[in-house]
Amino acid sequence: MPPRQVYLDNNATTQVAPEVLEAMLPFFKDLYGNPSSMHAFGGQVAQHVQQARERVAALLNAHPDEILFTSCGTESDNHAIKGVLEAHPEKRHLVTTKVEHPAVLNVCRYLAKHHGYRLTELPVDRRGNLDLDQVAAALTPDTALLSVMTANNETGTLFPIEKIGAIAREKGVTFHTDAVQAAGKLPLDMARLPVDLLSISGHKLHAPKGIGVLYIRRGTRIMPFMHGGHQERGRRAGTENVPYIVGLGRACELARVELFEETNRLRQLRDRLEQGLLARIPSTHINGNPDWRLPNTTNLGFEYIEGEAILLHLSAAGIAASSGSACTSGSLEPSHVLMAMEVPFTYAHGSVRFSLSKYNTDQDIDYVLATLPGIVQKLRDMSPFYPKDAPRVVETAS
Amino acid sequence: MWDYTNSVLDHFTNPRNVGEIEDANAIGEVGSLACGDALKLFLKIDQQTGRILDAKFKTFGCASAIASASALTEMVKGKTIDEALKISNDDIARFLGGLPEQKMHCSVMGKEALEAAVANYRGEKVAAHEEEPPVCKCFWVSEKKIREVILEHKLTTVEQVTNYTKAGGGCGGCLPDIKRILADIMHTQAPPAERPKMTNLQRIQLISQTIEKDVAPMLRADGGNIELVDIDGTLVKVRLKGACAGCAGAKATLQHLVQETLRQKVSPDLVVVEEN
């Protein structure tokens, strides 16, 4: 057994907060009523669903009736994109970016391939930034939807959605943002942000898997995605997933209360990890925009070596991270995000993402700083590309 | 996570023979940074006997690439060049207790590095893939290479070709070409070679042997048995016994098990019937 377990893959999924689990449990036992029912069993459950809706709305500074519960972030993205296109049958064009999560990118590509939509995928620069002039130029009278993520899941790079949303509004184009990685990590104020639709996934902010939210601004033209009963005011049929809705409500409440303090603490932890690794391991590069990123994410490219080998050695040492390397995913090319950023091959394959959560501590960071340099050196020593006279890693505990 | 065998994990965690041989007289280098994996193999070959005295490697790649290289060096040490060249990529995978299919190209890389090292030793020019325009432009895989791998491993799908050669794993632009090559090979490949003509006596003996050696043991395992009654041209008359006699599945047994086995082993025109 490794001496310590350190989970640094929180952009993949997070631990369910104990407070969240506790809030959910009664709804697996006594509070089993259907919120739609005309009796007290259902009525009191409906009140809890409403309370959860208000808590989610509070995190986003939105109206509770703008919160739609879905089964996951992917459903929210599908609903937003397909629902808007269906509500604008006369428009045949949609715009997104090359670095979106597959839950957006593959939906758009599906619609282009099988339903004849014109699709524009906006490129990014070396740091993962969009060119706002290109965004504006891409929007035409035929454009039904612009979908641009708030924060990139792999690099943490943020897009300026307040500016992008303003461009979309000026052009009369509906604007959706996948905020799955940003929600709970950065303030999202719907009273200020010109965003029409926004997706959230519960399990990225310490609620369980299987629950998501689609924020729909009042007045947005969108068709339902799931047809059936009258749940969610007719916009999303299907009996409400009550325990998970309650859990997500609690998670959003915790995130709102802790947001400011946690964001600062996480940024400091992340920076200590990043600076510590850069100082110890030569020929290491930050992928993404270091000035404008999620506070919990760092994506580092280690030259001369390959990501899967790093991850397996880390895993044996009890450390969980992830990689945009080709070998981990089963595809043969590095991640589409790193490719779109034209990250050089010399370290695209050797890129590792560390993503922190509120459960990470200083000791976790110390352990990684003491462990990873040795792993990198070991792999570099067996790499045919590693120059013999290249500087070696510094192996000292912090 | 990949389902790696303990042997792969062992060779990944504690790779054997990492490094360079100062006075190597055979060096083979395959792959590149852009491809995501690369292997440089160093051999010290005894010029009198052609025996491989020492083998070391350096590799850039995932766990299975490292393990494949480690396994390869262990396998070739002490062998003569000719013995070593007989090692196939399947042998490397087998040495490691198997590799996930998507990672088979790692073992292919080992095989290629060995061939390159031997070519280097013999002073031959390596049959570089660069010479002809590649089918797969992302990983620079030639049609010749794709054809070789398809034939060697009897591949039937585009996905398998990608797993073994990486071709088609990048932009995917060459997937139709791979499909065409596959179709071409399946089309032009001659049907299985004609069996040598048998005399009647040989045929009867082979039928009798096949029933006794291949079919009967399977039926006996289920408490049944089979007896050859007569052979009339292509008609094989048998009698099912024990638990098989009167079994509702007897007809299926006859057709699928007995008849199919006989058709494969003896002649595809045989028909099996039950004699009461």
XYZ file of C-alpha atoms in Angstrom:
674
model
C 0.000 0.000 0.000
C 1.305 3.476 -0.827
C 1.884 5.683 2.205
C -0.806 8.140 1.183
C -3.828 8.379 -1.115
C -4.028 11.699 -2.950
C -6.956 12.336 -5.265
C -6.113 15.032 -7.812
C -8.613 14.153 -10.527
C -11.518 16.328 -9.417
C -12.280 17.575 -12.931
C -13.202 13.962 -13.710
C -15.402 13.557 -10.659
C -15.497 14.577 -7.007
C -16.119 12.933 -3.679
C -19.729 13.271 -2.499
C -19.680 15.670 0.457
C -20.790 13.983 3.703
C -23.321 16.791 4.221
C -24.770 16.034 0.788
C -25.122 12.322 1.485
C -26.764 13.074 4.815
C -29.279 15.394 3.167
C -30.163 12.704 0.628
C -30.694 9.725 2.920
C -34.225 10.547 4.196
C -35.427 10.496 0.597
C -34.386 6.866 0.249
C -36.364 6.002 3.415
C -39.408 7.827 4.764
C -39.696 10.668 2.279
C -40.431 8.545 -0.757
C -43.501 10.369 -2.051
C -43.905 11.529 -5.624
C -43.719 15.329 -5.639
C -46.556 15.471 -8.179
C -49.023 13.611 -5.926
C -52.042 15.284 -4.302
C -51.337 14.041 -0.815
C -49.087 14.868 2.087
C -46.505 12.189 1.143
C -45.874 13.933 -2.120
C -46.526 17.458 -0.920
C -43.737 17.575 1.631
C -41.322 16.054 -0.885
C -42.307 18.727 -3.417
C -41.298 21.345 -0.861
C -37.818 19.843 -0.635
C -37.485 19.813 -4.420
C -38.469 23.473 -4.448
C -35.953 24.254 -1.717
C -33.237 22.537 -3.765
C -34.243 24.582 -6.801
C -33.916 27.756 -4.759
C -30.471 26.713 -3.534
C -29.227 26.086 -7.075
C -30.740 29.399 -8.155
C -28.963 31.140 -5.277
C -25.574 29.808 -6.420
C -26.234 31.269 -9.883
C -28.064 34.385 -8.687
C -30.970 33.254 -10.885
C -34.729 32.805 -10.476
C -35.774 29.362 -9.216
C -38.070 28.924 -12.220
C -35.005 29.196 -14.472
C -33.551 25.991 -12.976
C -34.321 22.731 -14.748
C -33.139 19.463 -13.216
C -31.691 16.924 -15.648
C -29.924 13.585 -15.322
C -26.396 14.879 -15.999
C -24.303 17.557 -17.669
C -24.464 15.726 -20.980
C -28.267 15.796 -20.936
C -28.180 19.505 -20.144
C -25.912 20.127 -23.139
C -28.049 17.978 -25.438
C -31.222 19.699 -24.244
C -29.764 23.169 -24.734
C -28.407 22.551 -28.224
C -31.186 20.436 -29.716
C -33.944 22.334 -27.898
C -32.803 25.695 -29.275
C -32.376 24.401 -32.831
C -35.848 22.920 -32.733
C -37.285 26.214 -31.517
C -35.658 28.023 -34.474
C -36.503 25.729 -37.386
C -35.725 28.462 -39.916
C -32.072 28.731 -38.811
C -29.555 26.139 -39.985
C -26.211 27.205 -38.527
C -24.541 26.638 -35.170
C -21.210 27.788 -33.763
C -18.997 26.202 -31.123
C -15.271 25.790 -30.387
C -12.754 23.091 -31.175
C -11.996 22.566 -27.490
C -15.496 21.868 -26.145
C -16.221 18.784 -24.097
C -17.504 15.898 -26.257
C -20.941 16.438 -24.662
C -21.164 19.602 -26.779
C -18.769 18.958 -29.659
C -20.113 15.545 -30.599
C -23.732 16.736 -30.351
C -22.936 19.554 -32.783
C -21.059 17.226 -35.133
C -23.940 14.763 -35.030
C -26.394 17.507 -35.988
C -24.128 18.626 -38.808
C -23.621 15.126 -40.131
C -27.098 13.693 -39.790
C -29.379 16.732 -39.816
C -27.614 18.939 -42.320
C -26.745 21.866 -40.038
C -23.812 24.059 -40.918
C -21.299 23.932 -38.092
C -18.508 26.372 -37.338
C -15.856 25.179 -34.890
C -13.819 28.160 -33.710
C -10.065 27.609 -33.286
C -7.995 28.610 -30.257
C -4.456 29.941 -29.965
C -1.448 28.320 -28.259
C -2.768 29.252 -24.827
C -6.270 28.036 -25.611
C -7.799 31.491 -26.093
C -10.509 32.407 -28.604
C -10.272 35.361 -30.946
C -13.389 37.443 -30.156
C -13.400 38.995 -33.631
C -13.667 35.492 -35.040
C -16.573 34.795 -32.701
C -18.398 37.865 -33.946
C -17.613 37.101 -37.579
C -18.944 33.565 -37.246
C -22.428 34.670 -36.161
C -24.827 35.217 -39.066
C -28.584 35.814 -39.367
C -28.838 32.056 -40.010
C -27.083 31.168 -36.721
C -29.432 29.569 -34.195
C -26.986 28.914 -31.376
C -23.534 29.742 -30.056
C -22.176 27.255 -27.508
C -18.888 28.121 -25.770
C -17.718 26.523 -22.556
C -17.038 28.616 -19.456
C -13.910 26.724 -18.424
C -11.987 24.033 -20.243
C -11.991 20.683 -18.462
C -8.449 19.746 -19.522
C -6.474 22.948 -19.105
C -8.827 24.977 -16.890
C -8.524 27.901 -19.332
C -11.464 30.307 -19.010
C -13.315 31.852 -21.921
C -14.611 35.428 -21.438
C -18.266 34.420 -21.532
C -19.414 37.907 -20.484
C -17.878 39.314 -23.672
C -18.886 36.371 -25.838
C -22.442 36.510 -24.514
C -22.591 40.234 -25.281
C -21.536 39.574 -28.871
C -24.194 36.883 -29.211
C -26.855 39.152 -27.759
C -25.928 41.943 -30.142
C -26.265 39.541 -33.071
C -29.502 38.070 -31.763
C -28.046 34.581 -31.339
C -28.981 32.356 -28.391
C -25.929 31.687 -26.198
C -25.293 28.449 -24.302
C -22.322 27.790 -22.056
C -21.200 24.471 -20.625
C -20.249 25.544 -17.097
C -19.789 22.017 -15.784
C -16.194 22.729 -14.685
C -16.789 26.309 -13.515
C -19.879 25.865 -11.347
C -18.949 25.826 -7.683
C -15.369 26.902 -8.443
C -15.988 30.444 -9.696
C -18.846 32.908 -9.144
C -21.483 32.692 -11.879
C -23.893 35.612 -11.651
C -26.794 35.220 -14.056
C -28.020 38.724 -13.268
C -24.830 40.063 -14.867
C -23.748 37.409 -17.380
C -25.423 37.639 -20.798
C -25.956 33.875 -20.905
C -29.205 32.276 -22.073
C -28.487 28.658 -21.178
C -25.939 27.136 -18.815
C -25.166 23.495 -18.004
C -24.119 22.138 -14.609
C -23.195 18.596 -13.565
C -23.739 17.544 -9.952
C -20.806 15.194 -9.552
C -18.260 17.879 -10.366
C -19.249 19.824 -7.228
C -19.547 17.120 -4.587
C -23.079 15.920 -5.404
C -23.449 12.374 -6.767
C -23.342 11.258 -10.396
C -26.724 11.190 -12.119
C -27.949 14.731 -11.567
C -27.492 17.894 -13.603
C -29.009 21.295 -14.180
C -29.862 23.320 -17.223
C -30.303 26.990 -16.438
C -32.773 28.517 -18.914
C -33.082 32.305 -18.806
C -36.698 33.491 -18.751
C -37.911 34.165 -22.246
C -35.417 31.857 -24.006
C -37.000 29.997 -26.927
C -36.322 26.300 -26.384
C -38.249 23.077 -26.930
C -38.457 20.242 -24.380
C -35.947 17.416 -24.769
C -37.809 14.688 -22.882
C -41.517 14.431 -23.639
C -44.037 12.830 -21.301
C -45.501 14.071 -18.048
C -45.823 17.653 -16.888
C -42.816 17.635 -14.543
C -40.502 20.648 -14.463
C -43.404 22.763 -15.756
C -43.652 20.653 -18.882
C -40.064 21.288 -19.916
C -38.504 18.004 -18.808
C -40.773 14.997 -18.410
C -39.932 12.182 -16.018
C -40.508 11.753 -12.294
C -38.094 13.953 -10.401
C -34.942 12.228 -9.101
C -35.751 13.566 -5.650
C -32.813 12.323 -3.510
C -30.296 13.554 -6.075
C -32.071 16.873 -6.575
C -31.981 17.406 -2.812
C -28.322 16.383 -2.761
C -27.446 18.794 -5.544
C -29.308 21.567 -3.732
C -27.224 20.941 -0.628
C -24.005 20.799 -2.685
C -24.821 24.138 -4.340
C -25.555 25.678 -0.962
C -22.186 24.481 0.379
C -20.428 25.746 -2.743
C -22.060 29.169 -2.440
C -21.126 29.561 1.222
C -17.557 28.277 0.786
C -16.870 29.696 -2.665
C -14.762 32.750 -1.882
C -12.616 31.153 0.784
C -12.184 27.848 -1.039
C -11.319 29.471 -4.349
C -8.486 31.361 -2.733
C -7.235 28.374 -0.776
C -7.372 26.132 -3.864
C -5.542 28.650 -6.004
C -2.748 28.832 -3.455
C -2.536 25.040 -3.202
C -2.591 24.679 -6.981
C 0.079 27.342 -7.416
C 2.281 25.694 -4.816
C 1.928 22.379 -6.633
C 2.578 23.952 -10.025
C 5.487 26.159 -8.965
C 6.956 23.313 -6.958
C 6.875 20.957 -9.923
C 8.221 23.564 -12.349
C 11.094 24.297 -9.947
C 11.959 20.635 -9.467
C 11.400 19.274 -12.962
C 13.196 21.039 -15.846
C 11.681 21.028 -19.356
C 8.137 21.260 -18.006
C 5.463 23.502 -19.521
C 2.068 24.800 -18.443
C -0.671 23.958 -20.953
C -3.395 26.594 -21.153
C -3.569 30.203 -20.130
C -1.754 30.530 -16.790
C -3.244 33.977 -16.196
C -6.826 33.010 -16.620
C -7.669 29.564 -15.358
C -9.832 27.623 -12.973
C -8.267 27.929 -9.513
C -8.119 24.152 -9.038
C -6.551 23.012 -12.316
C -3.054 22.734 -13.694
C -2.081 20.883 -16.840
C 1.643 20.286 -17.170
C 3.558 18.905 -20.121
C 6.720 16.968 -19.240
C 9.101 16.730 -22.175
C 10.601 13.449 -23.417
C 8.111 11.123 -21.691
C 4.614 9.764 -22.129
C 1.577 10.450 -19.953
C 0.211 6.969 -19.357
C 3.514 5.801 -17.930
C 3.518 8.796 -15.566
C -0.069 8.106 -14.466
C 0.570 4.436 -13.739
C 3.621 5.229 -11.641
C 1.647 7.940 -9.822
C -1.200 5.518 -9.275
C 1.167 2.972 -7.755
C 2.249 5.737 -5.372
C -1.383 6.434 -4.440
C -1.792 9.586 -6.537
C -4.720 9.958 -8.956
C -4.358 12.361 -11.896
C -5.254 12.227 -15.575
C -3.594 12.731 -18.914
C -4.376 14.051 -22.352
C -1.946 11.503 -23.718
C -3.106 9.333 -26.555
C -2.302 6.082 -24.826
C -4.589 6.613 -21.859
C -7.701 7.191 -23.871
C -7.338 4.350 -26.333
C -7.220 6.783 -29.200
C -3.836 7.246 -30.792
C -3.638 11.015 -30.853
C -3.276 13.375 -27.910
C -6.448 15.064 -26.653
C -8.388 17.220 -29.103
C -7.906 20.160 -26.737
C -4.103 19.963 -26.767
C -4.146 19.334 -30.525
C -6.373 22.394 -31.117
C -3.893 24.440 -29.076
C -1.085 23.015 -31.195
C 0.832 21.922 -28.146
C 4.143 20.576 -29.512
C 4.429 16.810 -29.777
C 7.526 16.994 -27.575
C 5.275 17.318 -24.560
C 1.682 16.837 -25.734
C 2.001 13.111 -25.077
C 3.588 13.798 -21.706
C 0.831 16.063 -20.388
C -0.744 15.439 -17.010
C -3.713 17.227 -15.465
C -3.941 17.752 -11.722
C -7.319 19.001 -10.493
C -7.853 19.780 -6.817
C -10.893 19.948 -4.556
C -11.715 21.281 -1.126
C -10.630 17.938 0.347
C -6.996 18.377 -0.719
C -4.480 19.521 1.865
C -0.969 20.922 2.069
C 0.251 17.433 2.942
C -1.181 16.125 -0.328
C 0.821 18.690 -2.264
C 4.000 17.915 -0.293
C 3.579 14.239 -1.116
C 3.209 14.874 -4.857
C 6.202 17.216 -4.854
C 8.258 14.523 -3.159
C 7.030 11.731 -5.452
C 6.624 12.978 -8.999
C 10.165 14.244 -9.747
C 11.612 10.763 -9.210
C 9.005 9.239 -11.514
C 9.754 11.759 -14.262
C 13.502 11.182 -13.959
C 13.099 7.419 -14.077
C 11.072 7.645 -17.284
C 13.387 10.238 -18.806
C 16.384 8.037 -18.092
C 14.878 5.391 -20.328
C 13.719 7.814 -23.029
C 15.690 7.878 -26.285
C 14.856 11.582 -26.690
C 16.228 12.737 -23.358
C 19.620 14.401 -23.984
C 22.411 13.000 -21.819
C 23.531 16.444 -20.703
C 20.002 17.743 -19.974
C 19.411 19.028 -16.453
C 18.065 16.435 -14.033
C 15.122 16.802 -11.672
C 15.667 18.094 -8.152
C 14.599 15.455 -5.686
C 14.013 17.021 -2.323
C 11.001 17.015 -0.076
C 9.469 20.472 0.083
C -7.789 1.859 -16.872
C -6.182 -0.702 -19.138
C -6.417 -4.295 -18.081
C -2.691 -5.025 -18.003
C -1.399 -8.421 -16.938
C 0.825 -8.662 -13.861
C 3.699 -9.448 -16.181
C 3.169 -6.224 -18.164
C 3.003 -4.247 -14.923
C 6.145 -5.964 -13.652
C 8.128 -5.220 -16.814
C 6.776 -1.650 -16.768
C 7.633 -1.025 -13.124
C 10.967 -2.853 -13.197
C 12.041 -2.794 -16.823
C 14.977 -5.100 -17.608
C 17.985 -3.965 -19.635
C 17.270 -0.244 -19.755
C 20.098 1.834 -21.175
C 22.579 1.924 -23.991
C 25.401 -0.434 -24.946
C 28.553 1.622 -25.510
C 30.051 -0.757 -28.070
C 26.813 -1.961 -29.606
C 27.253 -3.262 -33.129
C 23.531 -3.251 -33.950
C 21.180 -0.376 -33.262
C 17.557 -0.248 -34.337
C 15.392 2.812 -33.983
C 11.651 3.010 -34.701
C 8.805 5.397 -33.922
C 8.939 9.108 -33.187
C 7.853 11.720 -30.686
C 4.943 12.691 -32.894
C 3.698 9.104 -32.976
C 3.617 8.972 -29.194
C 5.968 6.043 -28.947
C 9.485 5.233 -29.974
C 12.035 2.511 -29.280
C 15.803 2.401 -29.658
C 17.292 -1.067 -29.376
C 20.991 -1.744 -28.795
C 22.483 -5.198 -29.458
C 25.974 -6.580 -28.930
C 26.373 -9.421 -31.406
C 29.256 -11.927 -31.446
C 30.615 -11.675 -34.967
C 31.926 -15.247 -34.963
C 28.762 -17.013 -33.876
C 26.091 -14.450 -34.664
C 24.863 -14.818 -31.115
C 23.318 -11.852 -29.273
C 25.504 -11.323 -26.213
C 23.685 -8.354 -24.757
C 20.575 -6.276 -25.437
C 19.490 -2.932 -24.027
C 16.843 -0.389 -24.898
C 15.568 3.115 -24.486
C 11.911 3.840 -25.038
C 9.434 6.682 -25.087
C 5.937 5.368 -24.622
C 3.191 4.011 -22.476
C 3.349 1.115 -20.035
C 2.897 -1.549 -22.703
C 5.588 0.014 -24.912
C 8.047 -0.080 -22.018
C 7.042 -3.627 -21.078
C 7.253 -4.836 -24.698
C 10.767 -3.433 -25.045
C 11.836 -4.969 -21.744
C 10.394 -8.342 -22.778
C 12.055 -8.185 -26.182
C 15.525 -7.673 -24.703
C 15.004 -10.608 -22.359
C 13.850 -12.797 -25.216
C 16.691 -12.084 -27.652
C 19.620 -12.386 -25.257
C 21.612 -15.551 -25.955
C 19.825 -16.245 -29.226
C 21.497 -16.173 -32.620
C 20.336 -13.491 -35.016
C 18.390 -16.004 -37.041
C 16.669 -17.364 -33.952
C 15.875 -13.860 -32.773
C 14.362 -12.867 -36.101
C 11.851 -15.683 -35.714
C 10.343 -13.861 -32.727
C 6.999 -12.412 -33.801
C 5.143 -9.581 -32.159
C 2.659 -12.187 -30.925
C 5.544 -13.935 -29.167
C 6.375 -10.688 -27.386
C 2.741 -10.246 -26.347
C 2.596 -13.876 -25.227
C 5.776 -13.468 -23.191
C 3.917 -10.743 -21.278
C 0.785 -12.822 -20.765
C -1.032 -10.814 -23.448
C -1.588 -7.159 -24.317
C -4.870 -5.267 -24.739
C -5.737 -5.386 -28.446
C -5.511 -1.586 -28.747
C -1.914 -1.877 -27.559
C -0.719 -4.556 -29.970
C 1.176 -1.914 -31.951
C 3.561 -1.701 -28.986
C 4.665 -5.302 -29.589
C 4.838 -4.622 -33.337
C 7.212 -1.773 -32.526
C 9.451 -4.229 -30.653
C 9.536 -6.560 -33.625
C 10.338 -3.676 -35.984
C 13.155 -2.394 -33.769
C 14.694 -5.863 -33.777
C 14.512 -6.081 -37.565
C 16.005 -2.598 -37.862
C 18.852 -3.504 -35.501
C 19.683 -6.662 -37.455
C 19.547 -4.761 -40.745
C 21.900 -2.215 -39.211
C 24.281 -5.003 -38.131
C 24.260 -6.561 -41.570
C 24.862 -3.188 -43.158
C 21.562 -3.356 -45.014
C 19.553 -0.284 -45.714
C 16.485 -0.380 -43.545
C 13.343 -0.836 -45.554
C 12.162 2.518 -44.346
C 8.463 3.226 -44.614
C 9.399 6.708 -45.833
C 10.223 5.447 -49.300
C 6.702 5.102 -50.579
C 3.943 7.611 -49.863
C 2.130 6.402 -46.771
C -1.511 5.405 -46.576
C -1.757 6.827 -43.055
C -0.178 10.261 -43.139
C -0.539 10.827 -39.405
C 1.531 7.822 -38.335
C 3.277 7.303 -41.661
C 2.226 3.733 -42.318
C 2.723 2.335 -45.810
C 0.368 0.110 -47.746
C 3.067 -2.574 -47.736
C 3.183 -2.529 -43.938
C -0.613 -2.653 -43.664
C -0.775 -5.584 -46.076
C 1.928 -7.480 -44.199
C 0.194 -7.065 -40.866
C -3.225 -8.013 -42.235
C -1.831 -11.202 -43.728
C 0.349 -12.102 -40.752
C -2.429 -11.704 -38.187
C -5.385 -12.578 -40.435
C -7.018 -9.243 -39.613
C -10.527 -8.664 -40.887
C -11.593 -5.226 -39.626
C -10.294 -1.678 -39.987
C -10.276 -1.340 -36.211
C -7.887 -4.272 -35.882
C -5.566 -2.753 -38.466
C -5.490 0.446 -36.418
C -4.756 -1.502 -33.240
C -1.841 -3.316 -34.839
C -0.296 -0.544 -36.967
C -1.831 2.727 -35.659
C -2.851 3.492 -39.252
C -6.163 5.356 -39.206
C -5.797 6.304 -35.542
C -5.173 9.971 -36.247
C -7.302 12.109 -38.542
C -9.043 9.016 -39.848
C -8.684 10.219 -43.433
C -7.174 6.926 -44.549
C -9.868 4.677 -43.045
C -11.518 4.217 -46.476
C -8.100 3.244 -47.888
C -7.589 0.658 -45.166
C -11.045 -0.681 -45.886
C -10.144 -0.936 -49.563
C -6.896 -2.781 -48.775
C -8.758 -5.191 -46.514
C -11.411 -5.846 -49.164
C -8.725 -6.288 -51.775
C -6.860 -8.853 -49.705
C -9.993 -10.785 -48.819
C -11.034 -10.752 -52.466
C -7.748 -11.810 -53.989
C -6.727 -14.250 -51.328
C -7.066 -17.667 -52.848
C -9.617 -19.954 -51.262
C -8.014 -22.455 -48.882
C -5.612 -24.650 -50.784
C -7.128 -27.701 -52.377
C -6.789 -30.716 -50.197
C -4.713 -33.457 -51.751
C -6.885 -35.975 -53.456
C -7.657 -38.905 -51.168
C -8.302 -42.463 -52.129
C -11.607 -43.925 -50.980
C -9.833 -45.917 -48.346
C -7.975 -42.855 -47.014
C -11.230 -40.922 -46.884
C -13.018 -43.658 -44.960
C -10.120 -43.911 -42.537
C -10.058 -40.149 -42.002
C -13.815 -40.043 -41.342
C -13.515 -42.896 -38.895
C -10.556 -41.256 -37.146
C -12.250 -37.870 -36.928
C -15.355 -39.377 -35.348
C -13.302 -41.350 -32.874
C -10.781 -38.641 -31.975
C -12.672 -35.374 -32.333
C -16.386 -36.017 -32.070
C -16.858 -38.972 -29.729
C -14.927 -37.473 -26.774
C -17.232 -34.439 -26.754
C -20.340 -36.619 -26.758
C -18.892 -38.926 -24.105
C -18.338 -35.929 -21.882
C -22.123 -35.499 -21.892
C -22.807 -39.168 -21.235
C -23.448 -40.052 -24.867
C -21.542 -41.740 -27.663
C -21.457 -42.176 -31.427
C -20.844 -45.094 -33.764
C -19.995 -44.998 -37.458
C -22.377 -47.317 -39.297
C -21.607 -46.869 -42.981
C -20.256 -44.477 -45.597
C -22.035 -44.212 -48.927
C -20.402 -41.698 -51.253
C -20.718 -38.375 -49.407
C -23.362 -39.764 -47.042
C -22.053 -40.625 -43.563
C -24.403 -42.807 -41.525
C -23.940 -42.763 -37.779
C -25.776 -44.017 -34.714
C -26.093 -41.922 -31.556
C -25.873 -43.863 -28.331
C -26.165 -43.435 -24.576
C -27.609 -40.109 -23.487
C -27.541 -38.881 -27.094
C -29.973 -41.544 -28.321
C -33.449 -40.073 -28.438
C -32.189 -36.741 -27.123
C -34.265 -33.827 -28.384
C -31.077 -32.043 -29.408
C -29.783 -35.023 -31.362
C -30.544 -33.490 -34.746
C -28.710 -30.304 -33.853
C -25.797 -32.345 -32.550
C -25.602 -34.236 -35.803
C -25.701 -31.172 -37.982
C -23.649 -28.694 -36.021
C -21.137 -30.878 -34.288
C -20.668 -34.072 -36.253
C -21.304 -32.801 -39.770
C -19.399 -29.524 -39.306
C -16.386 -31.293 -37.837
C -16.306 -33.803 -40.642
C -16.717 -31.095 -43.266
C -13.803 -29.153 -41.819
C -11.490 -32.091 -41.341
C -12.347 -34.289 -44.300
C -14.442 -32.795 -47.060
C -16.965 -29.941 -47.265
C -19.505 -32.001 -49.193
C -20.186 -34.611 -46.519
C -23.751 -35.106 -45.214
C -24.365 -36.829 -41.920
C -27.559 -38.767 -41.221
C -28.673 -40.822 -38.274
C -29.152 -44.539 -38.879
C -31.707 -46.162 -36.610
